[in-house]
Coordinates of C-alpha atoms and ligand atoms in Angstrom, one line a residue:
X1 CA -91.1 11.6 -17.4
X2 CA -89.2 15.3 -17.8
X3 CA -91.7 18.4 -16.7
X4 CA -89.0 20.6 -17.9
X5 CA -89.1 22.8 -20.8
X6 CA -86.5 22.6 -23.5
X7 CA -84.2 25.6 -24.0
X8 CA -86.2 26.6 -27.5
X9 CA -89.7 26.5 -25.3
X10 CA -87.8 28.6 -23.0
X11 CA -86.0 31.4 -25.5
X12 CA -89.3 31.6 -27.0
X13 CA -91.4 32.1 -23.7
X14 CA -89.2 35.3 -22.7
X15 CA -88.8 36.7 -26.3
X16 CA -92.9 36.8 -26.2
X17 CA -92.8 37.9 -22.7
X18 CA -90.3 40.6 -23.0
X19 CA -92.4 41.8 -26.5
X20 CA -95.7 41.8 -24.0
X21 CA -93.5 43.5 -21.4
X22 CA -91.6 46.7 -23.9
X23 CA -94.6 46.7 -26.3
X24 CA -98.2 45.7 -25.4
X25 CA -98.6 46.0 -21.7
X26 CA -98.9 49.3 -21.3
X27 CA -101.5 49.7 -24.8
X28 CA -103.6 46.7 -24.0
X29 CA -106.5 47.8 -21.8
X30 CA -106.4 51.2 -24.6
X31 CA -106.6 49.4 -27.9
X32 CA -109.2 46.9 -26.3
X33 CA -111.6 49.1 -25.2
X34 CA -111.3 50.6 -28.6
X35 CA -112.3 47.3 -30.6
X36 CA -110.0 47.6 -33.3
X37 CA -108.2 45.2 -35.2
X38 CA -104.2 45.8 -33.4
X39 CA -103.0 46.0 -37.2
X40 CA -99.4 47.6 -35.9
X41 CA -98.8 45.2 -33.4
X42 CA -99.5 42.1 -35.5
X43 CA -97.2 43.3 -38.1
X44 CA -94.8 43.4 -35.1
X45 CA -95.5 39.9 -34.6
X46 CA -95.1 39.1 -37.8
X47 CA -91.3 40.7 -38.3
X48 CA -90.5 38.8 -34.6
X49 CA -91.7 35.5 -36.5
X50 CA -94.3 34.8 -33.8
X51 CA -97.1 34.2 -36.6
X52 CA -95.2 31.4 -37.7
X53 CA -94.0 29.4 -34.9
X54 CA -95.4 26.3 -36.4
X55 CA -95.4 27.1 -40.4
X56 CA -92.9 24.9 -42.3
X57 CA -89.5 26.7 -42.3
X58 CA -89.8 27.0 -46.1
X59 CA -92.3 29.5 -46.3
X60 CA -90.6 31.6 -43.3
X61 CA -92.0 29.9 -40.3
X62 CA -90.1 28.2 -37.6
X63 CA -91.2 24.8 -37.9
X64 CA -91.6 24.3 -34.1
X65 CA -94.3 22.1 -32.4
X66 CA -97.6 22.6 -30.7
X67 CA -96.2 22.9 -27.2
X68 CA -93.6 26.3 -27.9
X69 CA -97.1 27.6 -29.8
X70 CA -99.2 27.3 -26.9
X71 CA -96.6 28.2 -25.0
X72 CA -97.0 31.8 -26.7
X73 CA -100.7 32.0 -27.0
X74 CA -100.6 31.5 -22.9
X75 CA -98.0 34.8 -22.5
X76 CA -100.6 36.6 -24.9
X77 CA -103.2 35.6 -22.7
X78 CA -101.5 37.3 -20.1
X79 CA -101.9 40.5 -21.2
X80 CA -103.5 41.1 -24.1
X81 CA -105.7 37.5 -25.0
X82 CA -106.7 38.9 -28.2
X83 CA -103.5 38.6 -29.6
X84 CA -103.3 35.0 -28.6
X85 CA -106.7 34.1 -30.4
X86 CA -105.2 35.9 -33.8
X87 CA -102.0 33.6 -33.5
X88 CA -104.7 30.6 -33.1
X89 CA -106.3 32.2 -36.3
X90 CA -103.6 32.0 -38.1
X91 CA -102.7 28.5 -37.3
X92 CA -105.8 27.4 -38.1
X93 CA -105.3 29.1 -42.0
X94 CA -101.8 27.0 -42.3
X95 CA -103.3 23.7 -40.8
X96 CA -106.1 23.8 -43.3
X97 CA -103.7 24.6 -46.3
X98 CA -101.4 22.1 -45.3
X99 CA -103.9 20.0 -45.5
X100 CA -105.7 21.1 -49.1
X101 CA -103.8 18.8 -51.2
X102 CA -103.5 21.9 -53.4
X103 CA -99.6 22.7 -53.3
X104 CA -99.8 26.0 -55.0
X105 CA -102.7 27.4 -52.5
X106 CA -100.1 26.0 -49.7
X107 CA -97.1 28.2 -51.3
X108 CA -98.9 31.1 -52.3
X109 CA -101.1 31.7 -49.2
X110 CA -99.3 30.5 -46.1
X111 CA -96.5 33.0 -46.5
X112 CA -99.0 35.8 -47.2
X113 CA -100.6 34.7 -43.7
X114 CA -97.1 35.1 -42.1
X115 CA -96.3 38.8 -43.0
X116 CA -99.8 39.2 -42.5
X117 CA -100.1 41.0 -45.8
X118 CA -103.7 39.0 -45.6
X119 CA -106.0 37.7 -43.6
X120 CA -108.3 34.9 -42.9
X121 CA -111.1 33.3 -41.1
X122 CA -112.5 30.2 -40.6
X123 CA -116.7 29.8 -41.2
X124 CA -118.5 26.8 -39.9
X125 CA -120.9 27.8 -37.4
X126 CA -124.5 28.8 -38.3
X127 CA -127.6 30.5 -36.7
X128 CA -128.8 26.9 -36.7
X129 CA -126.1 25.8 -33.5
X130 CA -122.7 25.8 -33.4
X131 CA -122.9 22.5 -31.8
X132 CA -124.3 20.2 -34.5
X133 CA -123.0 20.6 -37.7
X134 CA -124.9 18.3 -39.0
X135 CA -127.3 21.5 -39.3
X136 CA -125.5 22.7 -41.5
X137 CA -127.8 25.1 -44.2
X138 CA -124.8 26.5 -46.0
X139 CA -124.6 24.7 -50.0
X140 CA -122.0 24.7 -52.7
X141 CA -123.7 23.4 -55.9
X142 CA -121.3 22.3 -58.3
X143 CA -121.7 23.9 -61.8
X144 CA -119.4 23.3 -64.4
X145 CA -115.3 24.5 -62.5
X146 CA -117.3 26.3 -59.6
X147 CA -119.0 26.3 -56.8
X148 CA -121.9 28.4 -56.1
X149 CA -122.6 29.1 -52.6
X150 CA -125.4 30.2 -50.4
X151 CA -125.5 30.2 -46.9
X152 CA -124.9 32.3 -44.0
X153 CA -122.0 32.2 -41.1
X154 CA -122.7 33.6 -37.8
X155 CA -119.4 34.3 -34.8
X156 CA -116.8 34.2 -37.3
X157 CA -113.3 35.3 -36.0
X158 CA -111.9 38.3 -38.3
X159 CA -114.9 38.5 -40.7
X160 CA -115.2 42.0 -40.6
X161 CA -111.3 42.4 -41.8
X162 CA -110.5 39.2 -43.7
X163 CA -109.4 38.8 -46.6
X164 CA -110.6 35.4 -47.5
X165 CA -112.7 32.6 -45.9
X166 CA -112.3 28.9 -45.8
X167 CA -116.0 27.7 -45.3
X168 CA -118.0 24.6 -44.8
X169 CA -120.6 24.0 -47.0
X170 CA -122.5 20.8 -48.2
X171 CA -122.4 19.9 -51.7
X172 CA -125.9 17.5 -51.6
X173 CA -125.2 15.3 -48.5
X174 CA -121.2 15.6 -48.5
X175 CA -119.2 18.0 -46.6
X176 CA -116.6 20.1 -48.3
X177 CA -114.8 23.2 -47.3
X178 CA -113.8 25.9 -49.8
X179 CA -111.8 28.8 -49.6
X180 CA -113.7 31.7 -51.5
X181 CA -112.1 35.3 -51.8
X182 CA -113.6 38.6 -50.0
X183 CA -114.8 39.6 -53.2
X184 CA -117.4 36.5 -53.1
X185 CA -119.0 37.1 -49.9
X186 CA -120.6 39.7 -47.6
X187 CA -119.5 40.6 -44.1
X188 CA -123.2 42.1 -43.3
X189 CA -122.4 42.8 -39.1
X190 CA -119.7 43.1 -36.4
X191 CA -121.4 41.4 -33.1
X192 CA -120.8 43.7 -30.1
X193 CA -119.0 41.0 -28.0
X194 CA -116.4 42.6 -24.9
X195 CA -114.5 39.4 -24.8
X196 CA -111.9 39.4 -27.0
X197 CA -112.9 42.9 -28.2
X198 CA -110.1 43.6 -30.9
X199 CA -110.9 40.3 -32.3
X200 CA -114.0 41.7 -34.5
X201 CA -116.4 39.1 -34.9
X202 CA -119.2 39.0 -36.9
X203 CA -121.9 36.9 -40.0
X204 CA -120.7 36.4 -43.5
X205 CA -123.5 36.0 -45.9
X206 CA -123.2 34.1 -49.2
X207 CA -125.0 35.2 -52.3
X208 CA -124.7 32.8 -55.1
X209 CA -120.5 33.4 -54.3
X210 CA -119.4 31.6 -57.2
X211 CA -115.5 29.9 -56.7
X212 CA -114.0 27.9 -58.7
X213 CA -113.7 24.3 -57.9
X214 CA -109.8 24.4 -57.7
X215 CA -110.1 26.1 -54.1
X216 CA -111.8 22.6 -52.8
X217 CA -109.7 22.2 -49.2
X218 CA -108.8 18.8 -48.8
X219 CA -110.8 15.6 -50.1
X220 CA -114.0 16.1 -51.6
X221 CA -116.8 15.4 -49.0
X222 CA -114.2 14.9 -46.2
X223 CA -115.2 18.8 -45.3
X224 CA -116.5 18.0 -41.8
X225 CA -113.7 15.8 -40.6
X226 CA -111.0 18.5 -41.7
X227 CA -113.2 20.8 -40.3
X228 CA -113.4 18.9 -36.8
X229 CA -109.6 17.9 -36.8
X230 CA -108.5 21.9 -37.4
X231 CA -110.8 23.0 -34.4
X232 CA -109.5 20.5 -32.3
X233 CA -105.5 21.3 -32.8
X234 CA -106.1 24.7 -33.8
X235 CA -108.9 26.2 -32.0
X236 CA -109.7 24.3 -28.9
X237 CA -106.0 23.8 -28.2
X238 CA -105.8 27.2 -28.3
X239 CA -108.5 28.6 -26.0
X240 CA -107.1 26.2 -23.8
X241 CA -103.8 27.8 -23.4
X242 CA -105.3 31.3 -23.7
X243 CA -107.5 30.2 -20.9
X244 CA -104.6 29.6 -18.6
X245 CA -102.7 32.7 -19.6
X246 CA -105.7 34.7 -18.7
X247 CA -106.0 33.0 -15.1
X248 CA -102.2 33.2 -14.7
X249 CA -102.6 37.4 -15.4
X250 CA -105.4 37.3 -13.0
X251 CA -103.7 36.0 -10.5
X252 CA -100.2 38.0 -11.2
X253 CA -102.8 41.2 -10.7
X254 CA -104.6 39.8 -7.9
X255 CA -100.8 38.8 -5.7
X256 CA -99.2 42.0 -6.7
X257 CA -102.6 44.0 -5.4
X258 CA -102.6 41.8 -2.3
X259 CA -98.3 42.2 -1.3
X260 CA -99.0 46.6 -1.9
X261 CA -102.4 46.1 -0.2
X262 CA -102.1 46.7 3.3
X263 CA -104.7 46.8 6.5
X264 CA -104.3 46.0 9.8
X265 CA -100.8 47.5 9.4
X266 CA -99.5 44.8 7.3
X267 CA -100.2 43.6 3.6
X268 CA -103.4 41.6 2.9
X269 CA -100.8 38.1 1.9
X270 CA -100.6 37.9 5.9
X271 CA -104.3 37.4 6.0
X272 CA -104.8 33.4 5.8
X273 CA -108.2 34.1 3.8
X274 CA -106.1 35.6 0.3
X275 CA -103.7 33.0 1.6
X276 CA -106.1 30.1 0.8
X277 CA -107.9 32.0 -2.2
X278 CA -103.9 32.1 -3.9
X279 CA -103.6 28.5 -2.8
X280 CA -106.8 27.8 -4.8
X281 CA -106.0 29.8 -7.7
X282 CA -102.6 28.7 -7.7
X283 CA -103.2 24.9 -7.8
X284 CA -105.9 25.2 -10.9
X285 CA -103.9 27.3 -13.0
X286 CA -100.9 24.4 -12.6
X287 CA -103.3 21.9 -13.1
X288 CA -104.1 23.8 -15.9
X289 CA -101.1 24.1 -18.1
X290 CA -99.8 20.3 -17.3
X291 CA -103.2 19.3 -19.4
X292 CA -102.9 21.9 -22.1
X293 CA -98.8 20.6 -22.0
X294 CA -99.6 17.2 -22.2
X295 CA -102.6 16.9 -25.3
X296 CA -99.8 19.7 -27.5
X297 CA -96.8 17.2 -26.3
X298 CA -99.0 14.5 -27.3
X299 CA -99.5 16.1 -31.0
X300 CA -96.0 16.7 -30.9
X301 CA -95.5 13.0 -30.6
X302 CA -97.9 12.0 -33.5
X303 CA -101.4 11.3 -32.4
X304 CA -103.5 12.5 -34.5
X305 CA -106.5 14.7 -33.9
X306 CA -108.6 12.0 -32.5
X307 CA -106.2 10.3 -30.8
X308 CA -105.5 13.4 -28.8
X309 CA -109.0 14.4 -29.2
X310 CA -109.7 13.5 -25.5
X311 CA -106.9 15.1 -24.2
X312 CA -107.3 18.0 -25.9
X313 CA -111.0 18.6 -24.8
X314 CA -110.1 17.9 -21.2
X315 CA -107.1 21.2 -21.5
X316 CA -109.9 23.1 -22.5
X317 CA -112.8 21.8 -20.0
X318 CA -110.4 22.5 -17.2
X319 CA -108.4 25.4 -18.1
X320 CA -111.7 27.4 -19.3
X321 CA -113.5 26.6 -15.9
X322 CA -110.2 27.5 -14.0
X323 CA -110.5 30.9 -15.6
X324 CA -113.6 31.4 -14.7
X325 CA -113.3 30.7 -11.1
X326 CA -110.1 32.4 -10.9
X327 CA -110.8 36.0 -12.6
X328 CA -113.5 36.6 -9.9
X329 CA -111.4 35.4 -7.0
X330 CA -108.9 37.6 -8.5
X331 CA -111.6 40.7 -8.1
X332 CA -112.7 39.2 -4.6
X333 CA -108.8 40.0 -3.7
X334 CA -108.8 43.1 -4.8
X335 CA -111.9 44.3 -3.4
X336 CA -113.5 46.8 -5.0
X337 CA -110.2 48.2 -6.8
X338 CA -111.0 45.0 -9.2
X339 CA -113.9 46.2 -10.3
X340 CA -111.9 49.5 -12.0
X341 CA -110.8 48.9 -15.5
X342 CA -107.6 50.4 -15.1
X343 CA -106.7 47.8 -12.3
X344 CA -106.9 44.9 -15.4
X345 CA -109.0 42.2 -14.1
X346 CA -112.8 42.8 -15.1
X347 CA -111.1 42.8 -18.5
X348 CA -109.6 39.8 -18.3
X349 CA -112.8 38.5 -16.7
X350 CA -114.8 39.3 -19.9
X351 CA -112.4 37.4 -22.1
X352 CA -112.4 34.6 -20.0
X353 CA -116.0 34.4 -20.4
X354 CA -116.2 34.4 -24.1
X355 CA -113.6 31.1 -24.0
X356 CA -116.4 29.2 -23.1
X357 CA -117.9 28.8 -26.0
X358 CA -115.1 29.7 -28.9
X359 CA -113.8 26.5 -30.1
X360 CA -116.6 23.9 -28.6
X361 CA -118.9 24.3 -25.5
X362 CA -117.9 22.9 -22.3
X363 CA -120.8 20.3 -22.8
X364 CA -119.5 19.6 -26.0
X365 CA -116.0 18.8 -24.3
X366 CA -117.9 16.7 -21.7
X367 CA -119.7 14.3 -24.3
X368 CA -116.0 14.3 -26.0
X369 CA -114.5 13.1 -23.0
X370 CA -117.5 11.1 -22.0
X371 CA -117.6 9.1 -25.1
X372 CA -114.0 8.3 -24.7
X373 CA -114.2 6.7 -21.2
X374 CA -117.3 4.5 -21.8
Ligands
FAD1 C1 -115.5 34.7 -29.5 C2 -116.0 33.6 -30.4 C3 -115.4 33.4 -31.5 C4 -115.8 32.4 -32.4 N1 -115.2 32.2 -33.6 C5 -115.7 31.3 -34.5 C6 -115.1 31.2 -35.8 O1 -114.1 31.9 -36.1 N2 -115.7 30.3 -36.7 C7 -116.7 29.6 -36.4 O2 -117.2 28.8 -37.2 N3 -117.3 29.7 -35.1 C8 -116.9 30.5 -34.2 N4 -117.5 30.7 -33.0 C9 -118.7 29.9 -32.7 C10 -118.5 28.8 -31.7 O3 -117.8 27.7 -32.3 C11 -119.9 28.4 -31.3 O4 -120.4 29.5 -30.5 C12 -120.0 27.2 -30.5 O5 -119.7 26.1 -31.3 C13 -121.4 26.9 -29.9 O6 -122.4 27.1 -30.9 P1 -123.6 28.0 -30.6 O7 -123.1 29.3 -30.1 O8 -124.5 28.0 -31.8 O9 -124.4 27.3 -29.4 P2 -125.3 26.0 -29.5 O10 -124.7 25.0 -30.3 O11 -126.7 26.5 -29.9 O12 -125.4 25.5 -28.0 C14 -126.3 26.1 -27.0 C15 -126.2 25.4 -25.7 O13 -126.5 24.0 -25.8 C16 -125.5 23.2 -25.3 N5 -125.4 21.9 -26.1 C17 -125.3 21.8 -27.4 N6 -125.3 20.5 -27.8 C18 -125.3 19.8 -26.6 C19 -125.3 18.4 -26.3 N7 -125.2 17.5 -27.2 N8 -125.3 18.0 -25.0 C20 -125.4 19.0 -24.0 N9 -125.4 20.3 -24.2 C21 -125.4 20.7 -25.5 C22 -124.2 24.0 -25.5 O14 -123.2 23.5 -24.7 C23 -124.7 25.4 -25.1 O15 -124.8 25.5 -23.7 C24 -117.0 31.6 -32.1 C25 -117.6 31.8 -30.9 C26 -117.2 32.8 -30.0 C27 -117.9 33.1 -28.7

């Protein structure tokens, strides 16, 4: 067993930490509170090669693993989580064309993702539950070459902005997911969530979107378990790792506070009370990354999404619940300079929130977990 990095995890960790450091750091809180999509930073991203950590090196990515990936998405989470959850987005575009069995939609759209000349989202859940699919209302009735769809998407990632939407619809009783064009369907609101704020979020609405039947993803009626197996890697790998990035910038804010801080004619670190709360903090977010480490090492090795399903589900249980105890320990620390914007952590606290849903409930992680053990 080796719990050292290799030298590529390790270049890549600083050259995203030094990017956070010269070039988002000090526009974070600004462009968060505004809501808007960071357009000029991600093309920044893009030209550094960051959107492409794992796209094949023959459309311009770096063909690198799961672990280096996450191992970006947690610096993002750092300082600016939103950022993180757009290379997730991204990912999840490439993992679903690498997986359409449709060559030229691989060739033509991956590389557009990468320069991010375009955009995408992904739309499975419904006002019916996120949970249980199987609720699904949204149809594609085959007529003639197309699809026509109806439906409606609610908390989709980038709907406002994107370009194009890989959805999941049922064709009669069979699941398929398409990829229909911004000029099929409607992006009716933006939801007003704080979490995550420059990640717009928001419904799509389908209106007899007709697409042809050539932009099928993957096997017809084999929708749901694409659907399922891109969340898992994708997604909930993802919100994993931006879950410990946010509790490791929570607690970066809350020791630096706590070594400046000082009463009783010394800094607050002498005080045994922040002592233990570090101690607490600190031991979570370690137990933290060696889970989210070990289910992206494990893809790395070749399990496949249910394989590493388990794993996977217990990164994001853990790491998303570590957050969430660490953010407000972090604000305890600070006293009431944590409740101040400016200071960073009631930020942070608010995306840390939203990760418990985004990419699968904790309950839903539980029942994964459970069912694996009995
Ligand atoms: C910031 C953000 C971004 C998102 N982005 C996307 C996106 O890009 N694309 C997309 O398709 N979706 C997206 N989602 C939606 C997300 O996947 C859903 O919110 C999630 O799956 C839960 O669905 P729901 O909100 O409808 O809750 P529900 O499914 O209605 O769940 C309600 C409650 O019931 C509990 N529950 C459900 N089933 C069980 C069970 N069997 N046992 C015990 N408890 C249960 C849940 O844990 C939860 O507490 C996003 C969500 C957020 C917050």
């Amino acid at each position: 067993m080796d719990f050292e990095l290799g030298r590529e995890e390790e270049v890549l960790r600083r050259a995203v930490s030094d990017f956070c450091e010269r070039r988002v750091k000090g526009v974070a809180l600004e462009l968060d509170e505004r809501g808007e999509f960071p357009r000029e930073l991600v093309k920044e991203m893009s030209g550094l090669g960051f959107l492409g950590i794992m796209a094949p090196k023959e459309y311009g990515g770096w063909g690198m693993g799961h672990l280096p990936w996450i191992i970006a998405i947690e610096e993002f989470g750092k300082v600016f989580p939103s950022l993180g959850f757009f290379l997730e987005m991204v990912q999840l575009g490439i993992y679903l064309l690498r997986n359409s069995g449709k060559k030229e939609l691989e060739e033509k759209i991956i590389p557009q993702l990468l320069k991010s000349e375009r955009i995408a989202c992904f739309a499975a859940t419904e006002p019916g539950g996120g949970s249980d699919p199987s609720s699904t209302r949204t149809t594609a009735r085959v007529e003639g070459d197309e699809f026509v769809i109806n439906g409606r998407k609610t908390f989709i990632t980038l709907a406002p902005i994107a370009d194009m939407a890989f959805v999941l619809a049922k064709t009669d009783d069979k699941f398929n997911i398409i990829l229909v064009e911004r000029e099929a369907f409607k992006s009716t609101r933006r939801e007003n969530i704080k979490g995550l704020h420059a990640m717009p979020v928001g419904e799509i609405l389908f209106e007899d979107a007709r697409v042809p039947r050539s932009n099928l993803i993957g096997e017809e009626g084999r929708g749901l378990v694409l659907a399922l197996n891109a969340i898992a890697t994708a997604t909930r790998l993802s919100v994993a790792s931006l879950g410990l990035g946010v509790a490791e910038g929570c607690f970066e804010h809350a020791l630096n506070f706590a070594k400046e801080r000082k009463l009783y004619g010394k800094p607050i670190t002498e005080l045994q009370a922040i002592q233990f709360s570090l101690a607490e903090m600190n031991t979570e977010i370690e137990a933290s990354r060696w889970l989210c480490y070990k289910a992206a090492w494990l893809l790395d090795r070749g399990k496949n999404p249910r394989e590493a399903g388990p794993d996977i589900a217990r990164a994001k249980l853990f790491a998303v619940d570590t957050v969430n105890r660490v953010a407000p320990k972090a604000i305890q620390i600070m006293g009431g300079y944590g409740n101040i914007t400016e200071y960073g952590v009631i930020k942070l606290l608010l995306d840390a929130v939203t990760l418990f849903s985004a990419g699968g409930t904790q309950e839903i992680m539980k029942l994964i977990i459970g069912r694996s053990i009995v």
